[in-house]
Amino acid sequence: MPSSASSSSRSAARAPLFSVLNNRVLLALTHGMFRLTSRCRFWGREHFGVSGASCLIAVAHVSHYDPVVVSTLSRRRIAWWARAEFYVAPGVRWFMNNAGAIRIDRTGPALPGVRNALTALAAGRTVGVYPEGGLRGADNSVLTGGTMQAGVATLARRSRRPVVPCVALGGGQFSRVRSWLPLRTGRLAIAYGPPLMPTQAECKLGRAGRQAFAARVAVAMQTLYAELIRQEPTLALGDGIGEGAFPSREPRHA
C-alpha cells in the first residue's frame, strides 16, 4: 500500500512530455499556415520570444482556439493547463497527453496539477494558464473588468518564475471553414506584456497577496486589450458571458 501511494505521488509530479504534437517543426508549419490564412499583428514580442527562460504565460480565454493560436504565433512550446473534463473521451485524452498538457481538476484536488506545473517550470518549460478559469465573453471577461482567479499567483510565488500577460484575439474565426482557406481574409492579433513577479509584500500577505498580484496581472491584460482593439477594432469581444458562467453539466439557455 505505501509503495502504491509513493508511485502515485511520483507519477503526479512527473513533468508532461512534449511529443510530435508540440514540437518546433510542427509549430513552424502551423505558423506558416496561419500567415497564409490571416493577417497577423504582434505587440510586445520582445517579452515572449521563440526561446527564453522558463516562465508562466497568462492568457485571457476568449476562444477555444487560444492554445493553438498562442503556441503557433509565438512558435514556443507551451505546457497548457487543461481542464479534467477534456480527459474523459479516449481520443481527446490521448491528444491532451501527447500535446504536453497539464491536467487540472477544477472540482477536485488541484494539488497534482499544481505539482506538475511546478515540475515543468523547474525543468525549464513554459506553462500556459487561463487565470479566468474558463471561456469568457465581453460581459464577463477579465479584459472588460471581469473577475479572475488567483492560481497564477500561487504558481508564480512557488516557482519564482515571472508571469507574462497575454491577449490573443481572432481565434474564434477558425470555427468557420472559410477561415482555413489561404485567402488572408482573417485577422489575428496577439500582444504580450512585460513579465511580472510577485513583490515581497505580496508573497508575505497570503491570500490578500495572491489577490493583489492577480489584480496586477488583470490590469496588464486590460491594458493590452485596449491597445489591441485600438489598432484592430473589429476584433473587440462580442456580447455574451461565455461558457465560464454555465455549470459544465447543465444545458445553456437562450
Short mmCIF file of C-alpha atoms in Angstrom, two decimals:
data_model
loop_
_atom_site.label_atom_id
_atom_site.label_comp_id
_atom_site.label_asym_id
_atom_site.label_seq_id
_atom_site.Cartn_x
_atom_site.Cartn_y
_atom_site.Cartn_z
CA MET A 1 0.00 0.00 0.00
CA PRO A 2 2.72 2.55 0.89
CA SER A 3 4.55 1.58 -2.28
CA SER A 4 1.44 2.25 -4.38
CA ALA A 5 0.91 5.68 -2.78
CA SER A 6 4.54 6.60 -3.37
CA SER A 7 4.30 5.53 -7.01
CA SER A 8 1.15 7.62 -7.46
CA SER A 9 2.88 10.66 -5.97
CA ARG A 10 5.85 10.28 -8.30
CA SER A 11 3.51 9.94 -11.28
CA ALA A 12 1.65 13.10 -10.33
CA ALA A 13 4.90 15.03 -10.05
CA ARG A 14 6.20 13.95 -13.46
CA ALA A 15 6.50 16.81 -15.94
CA PRO A 16 4.46 16.41 -19.14
CA LEU A 17 6.33 15.16 -22.20
CA PHE A 18 6.45 17.10 -25.45
CA SER A 19 5.75 14.89 -28.43
CA VAL A 20 5.22 15.19 -32.15
CA LEU A 21 2.08 17.23 -31.48
CA ASN A 22 4.05 20.00 -29.84
CA ASN A 23 7.46 20.29 -31.44
CA ARG A 24 9.16 23.19 -33.13
CA VAL A 25 8.77 21.82 -36.66
CA LEU A 26 5.00 21.48 -36.32
CA LEU A 27 4.73 24.91 -34.71
CA ALA A 28 6.69 26.45 -37.58
CA LEU A 29 4.46 24.75 -40.17
CA THR A 30 1.28 25.83 -38.40
CA HIS A 31 2.68 29.34 -38.08
CA GLY A 32 3.09 29.42 -41.85
CA MET A 33 -0.49 28.22 -42.31
CA PHE A 34 -1.85 30.98 -40.09
CA ARG A 35 0.19 33.51 -42.05
CA LEU A 36 -1.45 32.24 -45.26
CA THR A 37 -4.98 32.35 -43.91
CA SER A 38 -4.88 35.54 -41.82
CA ARG A 39 -3.19 38.87 -41.42
CA CYS A 40 -1.30 38.68 -38.14
CA ARG A 41 -0.20 41.58 -35.94
CA PHE A 42 2.07 41.41 -32.93
CA TRP A 43 2.88 43.63 -29.98
CA GLY A 44 5.49 43.09 -27.28
CA ARG A 45 7.26 40.17 -28.92
CA GLU A 46 10.40 41.10 -27.02
CA HIS A 47 8.63 39.90 -23.85
CA PHE A 48 7.97 36.37 -25.15
CA GLY A 49 10.38 35.15 -27.78
CA VAL A 50 10.60 31.81 -29.57
CA SER A 51 13.05 30.71 -26.91
CA GLY A 52 13.74 32.01 -23.46
CA ALA A 53 13.83 31.29 -19.77
CA SER A 54 11.11 29.30 -18.06
CA CYS A 55 8.03 31.37 -17.30
CA LEU A 56 4.26 31.38 -16.97
CA ILE A 57 2.14 32.89 -19.72
CA ALA A 58 -1.27 34.08 -18.53
CA VAL A 59 -3.75 34.29 -21.40
CA ALA A 60 -7.22 35.83 -21.42
CA HIS A 61 -9.51 32.97 -22.52
CA VAL A 62 -11.74 34.32 -25.31
CA SER A 63 -11.73 31.41 -27.80
CA HIS A 64 -11.41 27.62 -27.86
CA TYR A 65 -8.55 28.13 -30.31
CA ASP A 66 -6.45 30.22 -27.91
CA PRO A 67 -3.86 27.50 -27.11
CA VAL A 68 -3.28 26.80 -30.81
CA VAL A 69 -3.10 30.49 -31.73
CA VAL A 70 -0.74 31.47 -28.90
CA SER A 71 1.56 28.44 -29.29
CA THR A 72 1.64 28.81 -33.07
CA LEU A 73 2.17 32.56 -33.31
CA SER A 74 4.84 32.51 -30.61
CA ARG A 75 6.36 29.29 -32.03
CA ARG A 76 7.14 28.37 -28.46
CA ARG A 77 6.43 25.01 -26.83
CA ILE A 78 3.93 25.61 -24.05
CA ALA A 79 2.57 23.15 -21.47
CA TRP A 80 -1.05 24.30 -21.15
CA TRP A 81 -3.20 23.73 -18.09
CA ALA A 82 -6.21 21.73 -19.31
CA ARG A 83 -9.47 21.01 -17.51
CA ALA A 84 -10.06 17.43 -16.36
CA GLU A 85 -13.26 17.33 -18.47
CA PHE A 86 -11.11 17.14 -21.61
CA TYR A 87 -9.64 13.82 -20.45
CA VAL A 88 -12.91 11.85 -20.44
CA ALA A 89 -13.03 10.80 -24.11
CA PRO A 90 -10.13 8.43 -25.02
CA GLY A 91 -9.23 10.22 -28.27
CA VAL A 92 -9.17 13.66 -26.67
CA ARG A 93 -7.28 12.31 -23.67
CA TRP A 94 -4.60 10.87 -25.96
CA PHE A 95 -4.28 14.20 -27.75
CA MET A 96 -4.02 16.18 -24.50
CA ASN A 97 -1.37 13.83 -23.10
CA ASN A 98 0.66 13.99 -26.30
CA ALA A 99 0.35 17.75 -26.59
CA GLY A 100 2.17 18.26 -23.30
CA ALA A 101 -0.93 19.48 -21.44
CA ILE A 102 -1.14 19.55 -17.65
CA ARG A 103 -4.39 18.19 -16.27
CA ILE A 104 -6.09 20.34 -13.65
CA ASP A 105 -9.23 19.30 -11.77
CA ARG A 106 -11.34 22.38 -11.01
CA THR A 107 -13.85 20.44 -8.87
CA GLY A 108 -11.48 18.03 -7.08
CA PRO A 109 -7.93 18.04 -5.69
CA ALA A 110 -5.87 20.65 -7.52
CA LEU A 111 -2.54 19.63 -5.95
CA PRO A 112 -1.48 17.12 -8.65
CA GLY A 113 -1.97 19.74 -11.37
CA VAL A 114 -0.10 22.38 -9.37
CA ARG A 115 2.72 19.91 -8.68
CA ASN A 116 3.00 19.01 -12.37
CA ALA A 117 3.08 22.67 -13.36
CA LEU A 118 5.80 23.43 -10.82
CA THR A 119 7.80 20.41 -12.02
CA ALA A 120 7.51 21.59 -15.62
CA LEU A 121 8.66 25.09 -14.66
CA ALA A 122 11.58 23.69 -12.67
CA ALA A 123 12.56 21.70 -15.77
CA GLY A 124 12.81 24.94 -17.74
CA ARG A 125 9.49 24.73 -19.57
CA THR A 126 6.88 27.37 -20.23
CA VAL A 127 3.46 26.82 -18.64
CA GLY A 128 0.31 28.40 -20.07
CA VAL A 129 -2.63 29.22 -17.80
CA TYR A 130 -6.04 30.84 -18.14
CA PRO A 131 -6.47 32.85 -14.92
CA GLU A 132 -10.19 33.31 -15.57
CA GLY A 133 -10.80 29.57 -15.25
CA GLY A 134 -12.94 29.25 -18.40
CA LEU A 135 -14.00 30.79 -21.67
CA ARG A 136 -15.31 34.35 -21.32
CA GLY A 137 -17.16 36.90 -23.44
CA ALA A 138 -17.47 40.68 -23.32
CA ASP A 139 -19.92 40.53 -20.42
CA ASN A 140 -17.57 38.76 -18.00
CA SER A 141 -14.03 38.70 -19.43
CA VAL A 142 -11.18 40.00 -17.31
CA LEU A 143 -10.43 42.19 -20.34
CA THR A 144 -13.64 44.12 -19.72
CA GLY A 145 -13.48 44.18 -15.92
CA GLY A 146 -14.49 40.60 -15.08
CA THR A 147 -13.01 38.57 -12.24
CA MET A 148 -10.11 36.17 -12.40
CA GLN A 149 -8.70 33.50 -10.12
CA ALA A 150 -5.50 33.80 -8.12
CA GLY A 151 -4.00 30.43 -9.12
CA VAL A 152 -1.46 32.13 -11.37
CA ALA A 153 -0.16 33.97 -8.31
CA THR A 154 0.26 30.68 -6.44
CA LEU A 155 2.34 29.23 -9.28
CA ALA A 156 4.43 32.40 -9.62
CA ARG A 157 5.18 32.51 -5.90
CA ARG A 158 6.05 28.85 -5.55
CA SER A 159 8.08 28.58 -8.75
CA ARG A 160 9.71 32.01 -8.54
CA ARG A 161 9.05 32.36 -12.26
CA PRO A 162 7.72 35.53 -13.95
CA VAL A 163 4.25 35.79 -15.45
CA VAL A 164 3.90 37.17 -18.99
CA PRO A 165 0.39 38.61 -19.52
CA CYS A 166 -1.02 37.86 -22.97
CA VAL A 167 -4.08 38.73 -25.04
CA ALA A 168 -4.79 36.94 -28.34
CA LEU A 169 -7.77 37.98 -30.46
CA GLY A 170 -9.27 36.49 -33.60
CA GLY A 171 -9.01 32.78 -32.83
CA GLY A 172 -12.77 32.34 -32.88
CA GLN A 173 -12.81 32.81 -36.65
CA PHE A 174 -11.41 29.30 -37.12
CA SER A 175 -14.77 27.80 -36.23
CA ARG A 176 -15.66 28.69 -39.85
CA VAL A 177 -14.30 26.59 -42.73
CA ARG A 178 -13.60 29.68 -44.86
CA SER A 179 -11.09 30.91 -42.31
CA TRP A 180 -8.84 27.91 -43.03
CA LEU A 181 -8.53 28.81 -46.71
CA PRO A 182 -5.33 30.62 -47.86
CA LEU A 183 -7.17 33.87 -48.59
CA ARG A 184 -5.78 36.08 -45.80
CA THR A 185 -9.31 37.24 -45.01
CA GLY A 186 -8.95 36.75 -41.27
CA ARG A 187 -7.36 38.87 -38.56
CA LEU A 188 -5.19 37.63 -35.74
CA ALA A 189 -3.65 39.92 -33.14
CA ILE A 190 -1.55 38.99 -30.14
CA ALA A 191 0.10 41.14 -27.50
CA TYR A 192 2.48 40.29 -24.69
CA GLY A 193 3.13 42.48 -21.68
CA PRO A 194 6.31 42.87 -19.61
CA PRO A 195 6.92 39.93 -17.25
CA LEU A 196 5.51 40.38 -13.74
CA MET A 197 6.84 38.97 -10.47
CA PRO A 198 5.13 38.97 -7.06
CA THR A 199 6.62 41.56 -4.75
CA GLN A 200 7.98 40.64 -1.32
CA ALA A 201 4.89 42.17 0.27
CA GLU A 202 2.58 40.11 -1.98
CA CYS A 203 4.50 36.97 -1.03
CA LYS A 204 4.04 37.65 2.68
CA LEU A 205 0.34 38.55 2.66
CA GLY A 206 -1.10 35.10 1.92
CA ARG A 207 -4.47 35.22 0.18
CA ALA A 208 -4.51 39.02 0.09
CA GLY A 209 -1.09 38.98 -1.57
CA ARG A 210 -2.21 36.45 -4.17
CA GLN A 211 -5.25 38.54 -4.97
CA ALA A 212 -3.15 41.70 -5.23
CA PHE A 213 -0.77 40.04 -7.71
CA ALA A 214 -3.66 38.59 -9.71
CA ALA A 215 -5.13 42.09 -9.89
CA ARG A 216 -1.87 43.41 -11.35
CA VAL A 217 -1.94 40.69 -13.99
CA ALA A 218 -5.57 41.61 -14.77
CA VAL A 219 -4.70 45.31 -15.21
CA ALA A 220 -1.84 44.37 -17.53
CA MET A 221 -4.23 42.27 -19.64
CA GLN A 222 -6.78 45.07 -19.81
CA THR A 223 -4.08 47.49 -20.97
CA LEU A 224 -3.02 45.07 -23.72
CA TYR A 225 -6.63 44.59 -24.81
CA ALA A 226 -7.26 48.32 -25.00
CA GLU A 227 -4.23 48.73 -27.27
CA LEU A 228 -5.21 45.78 -29.45
CA ILE A 229 -8.74 46.96 -30.14
CA ARG A 230 -7.49 50.50 -30.71
CA GLN A 231 -5.37 49.08 -33.51
CA GLU A 232 -7.84 46.34 -34.57
CA PRO A 233 -11.35 47.49 -33.55
CA THR A 234 -13.06 44.65 -35.46
CA LEU A 235 -11.52 42.16 -33.00
CA ALA A 236 -13.28 43.59 -29.94
CA LEU A 237 -15.05 40.92 -27.87
CA GLY A 238 -18.66 40.26 -28.79
CA ASP A 239 -21.54 40.34 -26.33
CA GLY A 240 -22.07 37.28 -24.16
CA ILE A 241 -20.95 35.74 -20.92
CA GLY A 242 -19.05 32.72 -22.19
CA GLU A 243 -19.10 29.13 -21.02
CA GLY A 244 -17.41 30.06 -17.74
CA ALA A 245 -20.75 31.30 -16.39
CA PHE A 246 -22.51 27.99 -17.00
CA PRO A 247 -22.11 24.78 -14.97
CA SER A 248 -20.42 22.18 -17.16
CA ARG A 249 -23.21 19.61 -16.73
CA GLU A 250 -26.19 21.89 -17.20
CA PRO A 251 -27.70 22.93 -20.56
CA ARG A 252 -27.40 26.51 -21.72
CA HIS A 253 -30.49 28.60 -22.09
CA ALA A 254 -31.22 31.04 -24.84
#
